[in-house]
CSV table of C-alpha atoms and ligand atoms in Angstrom, one decimal:
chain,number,residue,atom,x,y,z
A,583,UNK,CA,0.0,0.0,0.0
A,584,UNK,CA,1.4,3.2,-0.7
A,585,UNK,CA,0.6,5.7,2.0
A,586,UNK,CA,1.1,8.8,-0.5
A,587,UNK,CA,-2.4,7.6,-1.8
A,588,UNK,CA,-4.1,6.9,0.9
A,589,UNK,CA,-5.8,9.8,1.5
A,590,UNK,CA,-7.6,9.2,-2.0
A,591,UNK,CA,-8.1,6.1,-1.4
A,592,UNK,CA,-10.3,6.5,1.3
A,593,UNK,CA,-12.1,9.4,-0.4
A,594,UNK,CA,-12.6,6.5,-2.8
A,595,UNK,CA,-14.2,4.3,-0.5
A,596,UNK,CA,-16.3,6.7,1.7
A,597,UNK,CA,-18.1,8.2,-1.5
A,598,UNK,CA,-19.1,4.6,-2.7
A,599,UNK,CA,-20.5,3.9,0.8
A,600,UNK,CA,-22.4,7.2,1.1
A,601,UNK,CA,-23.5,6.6,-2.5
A,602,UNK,CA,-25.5,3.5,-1.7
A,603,UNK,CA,-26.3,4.2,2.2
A,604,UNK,CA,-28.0,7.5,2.7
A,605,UNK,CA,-27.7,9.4,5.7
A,606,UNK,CA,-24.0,9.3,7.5
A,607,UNK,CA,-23.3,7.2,10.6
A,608,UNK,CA,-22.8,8.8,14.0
A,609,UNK,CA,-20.5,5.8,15.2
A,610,UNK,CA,-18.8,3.1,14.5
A,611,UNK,CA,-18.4,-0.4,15.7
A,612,UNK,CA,-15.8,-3.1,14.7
A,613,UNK,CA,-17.2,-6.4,15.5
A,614,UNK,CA,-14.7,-9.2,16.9
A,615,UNK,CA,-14.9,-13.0,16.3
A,616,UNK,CA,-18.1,-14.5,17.0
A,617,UNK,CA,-19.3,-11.3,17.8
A,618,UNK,CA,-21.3,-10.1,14.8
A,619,UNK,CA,-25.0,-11.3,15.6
A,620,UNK,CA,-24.9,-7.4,16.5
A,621,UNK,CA,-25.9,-6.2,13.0
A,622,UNK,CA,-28.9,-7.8,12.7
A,623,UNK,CA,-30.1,-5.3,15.2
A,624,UNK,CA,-29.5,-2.5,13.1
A,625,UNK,CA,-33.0,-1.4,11.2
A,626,UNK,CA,-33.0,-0.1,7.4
A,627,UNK,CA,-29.6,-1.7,7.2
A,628,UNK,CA,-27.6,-1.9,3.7
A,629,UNK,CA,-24.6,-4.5,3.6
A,630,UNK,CA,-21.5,-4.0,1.5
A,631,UNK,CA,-19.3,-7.0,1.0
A,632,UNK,CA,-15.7,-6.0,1.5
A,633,UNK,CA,-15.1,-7.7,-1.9
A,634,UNK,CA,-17.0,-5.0,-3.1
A,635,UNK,CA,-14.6,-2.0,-2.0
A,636,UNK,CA,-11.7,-1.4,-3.6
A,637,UNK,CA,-8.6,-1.7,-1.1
A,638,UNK,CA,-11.0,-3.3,1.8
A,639,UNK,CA,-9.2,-6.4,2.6
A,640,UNK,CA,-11.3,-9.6,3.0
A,641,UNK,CA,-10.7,-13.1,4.0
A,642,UNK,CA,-10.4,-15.3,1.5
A,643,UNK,CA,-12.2,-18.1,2.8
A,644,UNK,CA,-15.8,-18.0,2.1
A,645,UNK,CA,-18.2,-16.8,4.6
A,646,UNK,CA,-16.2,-15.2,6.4
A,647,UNK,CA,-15.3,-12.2,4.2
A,648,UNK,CA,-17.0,-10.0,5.9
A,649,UNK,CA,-19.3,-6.8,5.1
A,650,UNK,CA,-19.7,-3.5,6.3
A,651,UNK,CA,-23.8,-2.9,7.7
A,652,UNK,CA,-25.1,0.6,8.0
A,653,UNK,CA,-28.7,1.2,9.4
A,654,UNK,CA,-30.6,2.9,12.0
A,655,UNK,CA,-30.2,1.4,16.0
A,656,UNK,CA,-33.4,2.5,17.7
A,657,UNK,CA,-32.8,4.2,20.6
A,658,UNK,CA,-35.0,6.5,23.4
A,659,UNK,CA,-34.7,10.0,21.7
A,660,UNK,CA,-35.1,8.4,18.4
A,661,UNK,CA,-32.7,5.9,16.5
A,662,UNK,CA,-28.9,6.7,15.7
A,663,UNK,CA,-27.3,6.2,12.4
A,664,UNK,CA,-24.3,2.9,13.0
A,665,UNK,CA,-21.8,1.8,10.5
A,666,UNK,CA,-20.4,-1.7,11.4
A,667,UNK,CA,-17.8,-3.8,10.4
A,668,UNK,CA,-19.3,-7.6,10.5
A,669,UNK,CA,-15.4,-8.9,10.4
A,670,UNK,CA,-12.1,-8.1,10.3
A,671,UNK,CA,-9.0,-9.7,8.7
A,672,UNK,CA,-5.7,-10.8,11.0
A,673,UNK,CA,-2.0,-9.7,10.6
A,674,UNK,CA,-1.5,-13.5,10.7
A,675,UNK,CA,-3.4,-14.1,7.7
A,676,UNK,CA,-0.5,-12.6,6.0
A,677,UNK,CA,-2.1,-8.9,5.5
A,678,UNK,CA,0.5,-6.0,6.8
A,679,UNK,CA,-0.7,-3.9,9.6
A,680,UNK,CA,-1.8,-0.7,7.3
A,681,UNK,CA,-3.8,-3.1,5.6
A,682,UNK,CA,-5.8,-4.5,8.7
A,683,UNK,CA,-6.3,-0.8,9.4
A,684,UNK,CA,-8.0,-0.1,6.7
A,685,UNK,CA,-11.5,-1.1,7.4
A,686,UNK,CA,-11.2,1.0,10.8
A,687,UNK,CA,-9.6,4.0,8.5
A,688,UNK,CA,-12.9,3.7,6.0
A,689,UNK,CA,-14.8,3.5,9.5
A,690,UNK,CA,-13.3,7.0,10.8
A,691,UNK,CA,-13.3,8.8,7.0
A,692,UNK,CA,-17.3,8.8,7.3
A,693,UNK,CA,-17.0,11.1,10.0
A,694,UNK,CA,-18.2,8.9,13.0
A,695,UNK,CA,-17.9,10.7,16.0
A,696,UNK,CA,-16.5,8.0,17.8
A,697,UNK,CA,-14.9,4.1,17.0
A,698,UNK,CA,-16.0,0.8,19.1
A,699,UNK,CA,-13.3,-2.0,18.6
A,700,UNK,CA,-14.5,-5.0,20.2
A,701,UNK,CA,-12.5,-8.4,20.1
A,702,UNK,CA,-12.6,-12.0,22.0
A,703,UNK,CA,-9.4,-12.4,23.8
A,704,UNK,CA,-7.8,-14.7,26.7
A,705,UNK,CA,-7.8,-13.6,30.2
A,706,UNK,CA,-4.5,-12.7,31.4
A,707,UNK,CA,-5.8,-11.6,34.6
A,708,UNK,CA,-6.6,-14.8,36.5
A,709,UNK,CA,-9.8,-13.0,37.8
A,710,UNK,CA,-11.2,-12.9,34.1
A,711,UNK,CA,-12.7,-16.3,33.5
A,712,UNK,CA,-14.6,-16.6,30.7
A,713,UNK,CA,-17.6,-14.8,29.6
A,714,UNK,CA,-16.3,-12.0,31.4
A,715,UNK,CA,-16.8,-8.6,29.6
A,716,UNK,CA,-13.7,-6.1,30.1
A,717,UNK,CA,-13.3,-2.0,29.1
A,718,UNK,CA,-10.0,-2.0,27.4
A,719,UNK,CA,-8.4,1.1,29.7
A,720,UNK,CA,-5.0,0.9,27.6
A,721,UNK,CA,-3.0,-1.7,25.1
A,722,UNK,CA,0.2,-2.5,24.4
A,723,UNK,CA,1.4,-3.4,20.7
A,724,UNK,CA,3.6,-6.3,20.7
A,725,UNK,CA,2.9,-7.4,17.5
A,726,UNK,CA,6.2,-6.1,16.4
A,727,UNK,CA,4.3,-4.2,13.6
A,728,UNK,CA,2.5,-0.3,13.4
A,729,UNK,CA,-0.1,0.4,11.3
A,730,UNK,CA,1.8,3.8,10.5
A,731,UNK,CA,4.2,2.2,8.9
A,732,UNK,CA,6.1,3.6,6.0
A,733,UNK,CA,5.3,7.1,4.5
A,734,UNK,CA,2.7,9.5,6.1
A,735,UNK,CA,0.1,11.0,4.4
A,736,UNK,CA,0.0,14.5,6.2
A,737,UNK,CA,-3.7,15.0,5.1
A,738,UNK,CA,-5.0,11.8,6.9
A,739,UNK,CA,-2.9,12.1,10.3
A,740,UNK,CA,0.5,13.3,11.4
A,741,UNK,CA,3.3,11.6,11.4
A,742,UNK,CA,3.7,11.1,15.6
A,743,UNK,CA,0.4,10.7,16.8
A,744,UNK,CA,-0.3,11.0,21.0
A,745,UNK,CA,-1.4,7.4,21.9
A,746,UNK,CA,-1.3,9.0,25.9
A,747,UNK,CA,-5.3,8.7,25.7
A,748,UNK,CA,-5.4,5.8,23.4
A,749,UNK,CA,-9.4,4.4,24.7
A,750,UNK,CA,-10.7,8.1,25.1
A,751,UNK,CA,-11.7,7.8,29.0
A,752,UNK,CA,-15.2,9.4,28.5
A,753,UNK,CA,-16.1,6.8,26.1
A,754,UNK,CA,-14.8,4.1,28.8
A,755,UNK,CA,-17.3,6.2,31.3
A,756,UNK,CA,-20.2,6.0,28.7
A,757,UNK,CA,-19.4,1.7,28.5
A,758,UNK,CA,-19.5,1.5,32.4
A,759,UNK,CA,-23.2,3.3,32.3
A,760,UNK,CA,-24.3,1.6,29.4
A,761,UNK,CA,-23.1,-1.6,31.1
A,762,UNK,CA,-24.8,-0.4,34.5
A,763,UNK,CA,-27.9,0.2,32.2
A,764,UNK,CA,-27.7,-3.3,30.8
A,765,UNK,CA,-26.8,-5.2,33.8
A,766,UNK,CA,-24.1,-6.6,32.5
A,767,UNK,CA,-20.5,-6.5,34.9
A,768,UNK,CA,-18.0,-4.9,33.2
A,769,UNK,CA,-14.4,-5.1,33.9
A,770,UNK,CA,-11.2,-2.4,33.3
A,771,UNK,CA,-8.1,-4.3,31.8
A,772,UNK,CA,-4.5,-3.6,29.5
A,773,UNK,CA,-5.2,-5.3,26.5
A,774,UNK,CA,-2.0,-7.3,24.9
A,775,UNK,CA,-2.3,-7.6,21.5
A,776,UNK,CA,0.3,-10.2,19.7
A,777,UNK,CA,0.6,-11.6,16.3
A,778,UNK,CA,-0.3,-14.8,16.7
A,779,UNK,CA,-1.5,-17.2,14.9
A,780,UNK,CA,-0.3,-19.9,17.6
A,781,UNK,CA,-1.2,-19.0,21.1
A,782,UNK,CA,1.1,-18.2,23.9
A,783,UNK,CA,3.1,-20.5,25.6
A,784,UNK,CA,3.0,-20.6,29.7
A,785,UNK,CA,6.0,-18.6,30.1
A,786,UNK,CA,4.4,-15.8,27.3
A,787,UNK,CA,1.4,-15.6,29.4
A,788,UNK,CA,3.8,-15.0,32.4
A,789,UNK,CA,5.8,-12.6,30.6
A,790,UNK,CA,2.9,-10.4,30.0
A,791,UNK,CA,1.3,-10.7,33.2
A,792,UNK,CA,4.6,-9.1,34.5
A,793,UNK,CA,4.2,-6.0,31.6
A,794,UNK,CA,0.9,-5.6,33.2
A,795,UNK,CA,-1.5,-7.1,30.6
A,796,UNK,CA,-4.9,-8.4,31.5
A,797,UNK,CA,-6.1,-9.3,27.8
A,798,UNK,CA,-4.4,-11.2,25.3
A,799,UNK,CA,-5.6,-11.3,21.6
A,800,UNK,CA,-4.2,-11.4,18.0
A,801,UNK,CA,-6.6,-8.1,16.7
A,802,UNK,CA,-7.5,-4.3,18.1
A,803,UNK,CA,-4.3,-2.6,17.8
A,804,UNK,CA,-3.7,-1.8,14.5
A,805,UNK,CA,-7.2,-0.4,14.2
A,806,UNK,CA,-7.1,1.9,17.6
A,807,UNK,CA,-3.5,3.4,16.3
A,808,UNK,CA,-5.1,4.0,13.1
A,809,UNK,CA,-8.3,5.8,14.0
A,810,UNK,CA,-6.0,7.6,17.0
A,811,UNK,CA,-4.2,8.8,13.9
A,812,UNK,CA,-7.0,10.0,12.5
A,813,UNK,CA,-8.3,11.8,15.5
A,814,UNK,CA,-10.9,9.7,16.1
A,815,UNK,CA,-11.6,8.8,19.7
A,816,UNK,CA,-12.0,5.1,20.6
A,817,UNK,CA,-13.8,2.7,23.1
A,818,UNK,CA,-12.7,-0.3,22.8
A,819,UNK,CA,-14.6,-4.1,24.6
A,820,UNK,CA,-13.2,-7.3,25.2
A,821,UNK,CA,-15.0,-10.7,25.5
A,822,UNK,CA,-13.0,-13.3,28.1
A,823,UNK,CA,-13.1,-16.5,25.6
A,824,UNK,CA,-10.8,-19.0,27.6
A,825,UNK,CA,-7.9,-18.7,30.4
A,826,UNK,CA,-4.4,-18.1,28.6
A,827,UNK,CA,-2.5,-20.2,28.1
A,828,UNK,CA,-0.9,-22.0,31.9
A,829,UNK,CA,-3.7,-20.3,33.5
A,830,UNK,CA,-5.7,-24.1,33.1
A,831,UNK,CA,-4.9,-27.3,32.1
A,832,UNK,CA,-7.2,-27.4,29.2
A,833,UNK,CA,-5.4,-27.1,25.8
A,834,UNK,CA,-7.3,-24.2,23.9
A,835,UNK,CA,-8.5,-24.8,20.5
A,836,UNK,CA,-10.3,-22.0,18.1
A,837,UNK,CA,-13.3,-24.0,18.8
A,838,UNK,CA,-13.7,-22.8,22.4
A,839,UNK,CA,-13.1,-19.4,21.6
A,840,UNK,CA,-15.9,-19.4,19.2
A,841,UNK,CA,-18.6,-21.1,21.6
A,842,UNK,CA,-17.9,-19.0,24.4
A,843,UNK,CA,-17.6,-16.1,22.0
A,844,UNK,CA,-21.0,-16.8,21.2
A,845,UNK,CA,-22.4,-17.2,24.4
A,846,UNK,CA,-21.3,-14.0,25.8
A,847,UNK,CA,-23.1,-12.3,22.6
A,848,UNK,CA,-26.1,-11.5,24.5
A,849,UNK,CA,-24.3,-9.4,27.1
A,850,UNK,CA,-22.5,-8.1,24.7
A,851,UNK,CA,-25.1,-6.8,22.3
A,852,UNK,CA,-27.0,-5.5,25.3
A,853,UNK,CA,-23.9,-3.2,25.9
A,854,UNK,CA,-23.4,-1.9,22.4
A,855,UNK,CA,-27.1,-1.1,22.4
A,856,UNK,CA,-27.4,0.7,25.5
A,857,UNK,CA,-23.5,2.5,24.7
A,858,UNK,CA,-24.0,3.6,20.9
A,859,UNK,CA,-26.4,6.1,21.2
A,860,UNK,CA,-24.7,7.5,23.6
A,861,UNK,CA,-21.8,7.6,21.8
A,862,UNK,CA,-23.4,8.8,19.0
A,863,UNK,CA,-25.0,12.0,20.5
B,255,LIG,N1,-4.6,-15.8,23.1
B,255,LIG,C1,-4.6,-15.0,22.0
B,255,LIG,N2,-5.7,-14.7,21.3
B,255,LIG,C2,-6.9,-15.1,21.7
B,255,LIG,C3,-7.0,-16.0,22.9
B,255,LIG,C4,-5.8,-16.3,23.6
B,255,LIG,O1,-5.8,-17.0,24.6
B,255,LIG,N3,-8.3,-16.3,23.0
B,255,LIG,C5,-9.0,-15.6,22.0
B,255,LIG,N4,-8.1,-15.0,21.2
């Protein structure tokens, strides 16, 4: 990708979504693994295959490329405008960090006024067994990869952003209330976001326990330093999938992550309903 042109790129993007979607969204939401039942909540809704905009990366593998929903989310005070992302692509699929960013980039071009990255992860933090739902406070990159890699393009972000407020701490207020609201418990944790695709060994999981990680997951970061870049301020959610790794006996398998993924769904999608609008406004 050539980061000269990316500016354009997204202007390329962002008109073909307004161009079939009416009305602009309010917010954004990028929905994690086994986490997307979320759109179907969304009322008027248009879906755009990633395979249908240009530079959007999608999975190959079919049914799980992936679309982009826009619709209304009722709400009390009338219903919000949402964009989500029903997907996302991995670094570990081969795709460079600047090109996972991109759907979160397309995200922040249509002038949300806030981004929702929400992933399922392992629990660092012995306390988070699974099912447990988590405000990601901070993160730490240890991918070895930035999604600002190579040349800036002055006109979409400067060149050093300030990651000191990385998950904007009023949005992290507005996901406690909505949580409150929903009666759902909702946790604070340091999210630890790796390469993967293998999980951590026992003495990884130790390691990042001692850098102060609660959450450890393969997704998120690129997408946060991207829409910080951009200015746009971030929430970001966490579903407790399994234990990491030495925290159980049980070996974990993508399986597991994907059951209990979809079990914690419903507290999840009562947050995102009660938090968007109030995101939104
Ligand atoms: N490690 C990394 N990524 C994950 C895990 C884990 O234990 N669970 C779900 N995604």
């Amino acid at each position: 990708m050539s980061p000269r042109q990316l500016s354009a790129r997204l202007a390329e993007v962002t008109a073909l979504i307004r161009s079939r979607t009416g009305a602009p969204p309010q917010v954004a939401a990028i929905l994690g693994s086994g986490l997307g039942g979320f759109a179907g909540r969304l009322e008027r809704a248009v879906s755009i295959p990633y395979a249908e905009l240009p530079g959007f990366p999608a999975s190959g593998v079919a049914g799980h490329a992936g679309r982009l929903v826009l619709g209304d989310l009722a709400a009390t005070g009338g219903p919000v405008r949402v964009v989500l992302m029903q997907g996302r692509v991995h670094g570990y699929e081969g795709w460079s960090a600047a090109e996972v960013a991109f759907g979160a980039r397309v995200l922040c071009s249509l002038g949300v006024k806030a981004l929702l990255v929400t992933n399922a992860c392992g629990g660092v933090n012995p306390d988070f067994g699974p099912g447990t739902l988590v405000r990601i406070t901070d993160h730490l990159n240890l991918t070895g990869q930035n999604a600002l890699t190579g040349e800036n393009d002055d006109a979409v972000g400067p060149r050093f952003p300030d990651m000191g407020a990385a998950y904007d701490p009023e949005l992290g207020q507005l996901l406690e209330a909505a949580a409150a609201e929903a009666g759902v418990p909702l946790r604070r944790g340091i999210y630890a976001g790796v390469s993967g695709p293998s999980y951590e060994t026992p003495a990884e999981i130790r390691m990042l326990r001692a850098m102060g990680a609660d959450l450890v997951g393969m997704s998120t970061v690129h997408d946060v330093t991207a829409a910080r870049h951009q200015g746009v301020p971030v929430a970001g959610l966490s579903v407790v999938t399994n234990p990491a790794a030495g925290l159980t006996r049980t070996a974990l398998t993508h399986d597991d992550v994907q059951r209990v993924a979809a079990r914690a769904a419903a507290s999840l999608e009562a947050v995102l309903a009660a938090f968007l609008p109030r995101a939104a406004r």
